[in-house]
PDB file of C-alpha atoms in Angstrom:
ATOM      1  CA  UNK A 688      18.387  21.644 -38.739  1.00 47.00           C
ATOM      2  CA  UNK A 689      16.788  18.064 -37.869  1.00 52.00           C
ATOM      3  CA  UNK A 690      16.072  16.849 -34.275  1.00 56.00           C
ATOM      4  CA  UNK A 691      18.531  14.427 -34.863  1.00 62.00           C
ATOM      5  CA  UNK A 692      20.875  16.507 -34.502  1.00 64.00           C
ATOM      6  CA  UNK A 693      20.340  19.282 -32.364  1.00 64.00           C
ATOM      7  CA  UNK A 694      22.425  18.035 -28.470  1.00 66.00           C
ATOM      8  CA  UNK A 695      20.862  16.628 -25.162  1.00 80.00           C
ATOM      9  CA  UNK A 696      21.033  18.983 -22.330  1.00 87.00           C
ATOM     10  CA  UNK A 697      21.073  18.682 -18.971  1.00 83.00           C
ATOM     11  CA  UNK A 698      17.446  18.841 -17.159  1.00 83.00           C
ATOM     12  CA  UNK A 699      18.643  20.145 -14.094  1.00 88.00           C
ATOM     13  CA  UNK A 700      15.388  20.873 -12.979  1.00 88.00           C
ATOM     14  CA  UNK A 701      14.496  17.221 -13.166  1.00 86.00           C
ATOM     15  CA  UNK A 702      17.462  16.246 -11.555  1.00 89.00           C
ATOM     16  CA  UNK A 703      17.154  18.957  -8.458  1.00 92.00           C
ATOM     17  CA  UNK A 704      14.042  16.836  -7.704  1.00 90.00           C
ATOM     18  CA  UNK A 705      15.015  13.288  -7.508  1.00 91.00           C
ATOM     19  CA  UNK A 706      18.044  14.593  -5.522  1.00 92.00           C
ATOM     20  CA  UNK A 707      15.605  16.129  -2.823  1.00 94.00           C
ATOM     21  CA  UNK A 708      13.724  12.731  -3.140  1.00 92.00           C
ATOM     22  CA  UNK A 709      15.963  10.725  -2.898  1.00 93.00           C
ATOM     23  CA  UNK A 710      17.685  12.286   0.445  1.00 95.00           C
ATOM     24  CA  UNK A 711      14.395  12.696   2.145  1.00 95.00           C
ATOM     25  CA  UNK A 712      13.486   9.262   0.934  1.00 94.00           C
ATOM     26  CA  UNK A 713      17.271   7.815   2.034  1.00 93.00           C
ATOM     27  CA  UNK A 714      17.210   9.367   5.836  1.00 95.00           C
ATOM     28  CA  UNK A 715      13.992   7.700   6.670  1.00 94.00           C
ATOM     29  CA  UNK A 716      15.221   4.315   4.368  1.00 93.00           C
ATOM     30  CA  UNK A 717      19.016   4.495   6.049  1.00 93.00           C
ATOM     31  CA  UNK A 718      17.393   5.681   9.594  1.00 95.00           C
ATOM     32  CA  UNK A 719      14.587   2.846   9.305  1.00 95.00           C
ATOM     33  CA  UNK A 720      17.305   0.636   8.781  1.00 94.00           C
ATOM     34  CA  UNK A 721      19.980   1.519  11.478  1.00 93.00           C
ATOM     35  CA  UNK A 722      16.729   2.027  13.647  1.00 96.00           C
ATOM     36  CA  UNK A 723      15.505  -1.453  13.115  1.00 95.00           C
ATOM     37  CA  UNK A 724      18.971  -3.181  13.539  1.00 95.00           C
ATOM     38  CA  UNK A 725      19.324  -2.011  16.513  1.00 95.00           C
ATOM     39  CA  UNK A 726      16.182  -3.275  17.636  1.00 96.00           C
ATOM     40  CA  UNK A 727      15.785  -6.903  16.179  1.00 95.00           C
ATOM     41  CA  UNK A 728      19.083  -6.998  18.226  1.00 95.00           C
ATOM     42  CA  UNK A 729      17.533  -6.191  21.342  1.00 95.00           C
ATOM     43  CA  UNK A 730      14.961  -8.029  20.656  1.00 96.00           C
ATOM     44  CA  UNK A 731      15.881 -11.077  19.460  1.00 95.00           C
ATOM     45  CA  UNK A 732      19.088 -10.626  21.993  1.00 95.00           C
ATOM     46  CA  UNK A 733      22.380 -10.946  19.539  1.00 94.00           C
ATOM     47  CA  UNK A 734      25.583  -9.534  20.725  1.00 96.00           C
ATOM     48  CA  UNK A 735      27.280  -6.298  20.281  1.00 95.00           C
ATOM     49  CA  UNK A 736      28.978  -7.956  17.110  1.00 97.00           C
ATOM     50  CA  UNK A 737      25.965  -9.796  15.403  1.00 96.00           C
ATOM     51  CA  UNK A 738      23.937  -6.357  16.118  1.00 96.00           C
ATOM     52  CA  UNK A 739      26.217  -4.091  14.329  1.00 96.00           C
ATOM     53  CA  UNK A 740      26.299  -6.738  10.887  1.00 96.00           C
ATOM     54  CA  UNK A 741      22.575  -6.805  10.960  1.00 96.00           C
ATOM     55  CA  UNK A 742      22.489  -3.374  10.984  1.00 95.00           C
ATOM     56  CA  UNK A 743      25.004  -3.536   8.545  1.00 96.00           C
ATOM     57  CA  UNK A 744      22.625  -5.807   6.319  1.00 96.00           C
ATOM     58  CA  UNK A 745      20.236  -3.904   6.644  1.00 95.00           C
ATOM     59  CA  UNK A 746      21.889  -0.854   5.074  1.00 95.00           C
ATOM     60  CA  UNK A 747      23.179  -2.983   2.266  1.00 96.00           C
ATOM     61  CA  UNK A 748      19.230  -3.338   1.899  1.00 96.00           C
ATOM     62  CA  UNK A 749      18.740   0.300   2.205  1.00 94.00           C
ATOM     63  CA  UNK A 750      21.419   0.931  -1.004  1.00 95.00           C
ATOM     64  CA  UNK A 751      19.664  -1.604  -2.937  1.00 95.00           C
ATOM     65  CA  UNK A 752      16.489   0.163  -1.828  1.00 93.00           C
ATOM     66  CA  UNK A 753      17.303   4.273  -2.873  1.00 93.00           C
ATOM     67  CA  UNK A 754      19.425   2.611  -6.065  1.00 94.00           C
ATOM     68  CA  UNK A 755      16.063   1.163  -7.362  1.00 94.00           C
ATOM     69  CA  UNK A 756      14.408   4.110  -6.168  1.00 93.00           C
ATOM     70  CA  UNK A 757      16.651   6.762  -8.535  1.00 92.00           C
ATOM     71  CA  UNK A 758      16.248   4.532 -11.296  1.00 91.00           C
ATOM     72  CA  UNK A 759      12.665   4.586 -11.227  1.00 93.00           C
ATOM     73  CA  UNK A 760      12.419   8.450 -10.793  1.00 90.00           C
ATOM     74  CA  UNK A 761      14.892   8.754 -13.873  1.00 86.00           C
ATOM     75  CA  UNK A 762      12.211   6.868 -15.606  1.00 88.00           C
ATOM     76  CA  UNK A 763       9.542   9.167 -15.297  1.00 87.00           C
ATOM     77  CA  UNK A 764      12.268  12.968 -14.740  1.00 84.00           C
ATOM     78  CA  UNK A 765      14.913  11.917 -17.234  1.00 85.00           C
ATOM     79  CA  UNK A 766      18.759  13.642 -16.761  1.00 84.00           C
ATOM     80  CA  UNK A 767      19.123  14.173 -20.361  1.00 83.00           C
ATOM     81  CA  UNK A 768      17.306  15.274 -23.474  1.00 77.00           C
ATOM     82  CA  UNK A 769      16.966  17.366 -26.549  1.00 64.00           C
ATOM     83  CA  UNK A 770      16.774  20.785 -26.599  1.00 56.00           C
ATOM     84  CA  UNK A 771      13.556  22.315 -27.903  1.00 52.00           C
TER      85      UNK A 771
END
């Protein structure tokens, strides 16, 4: 049987590593986005609604950061591969 006929398998250790890192980094990214929005809202004298909008914008930026992180992590720690 050639290597091309072997089925793909899921690399669970790689998936668990990336998920664990994403949880840790996500907590930091989203915590910083929330706190940063709150701090900038006070610093700039924004209203409550403007502060919430700023926090939402920073949270969306956090989602972009986490998406890029997971895509790059998947390149280094592949989720799928061939059986050996």
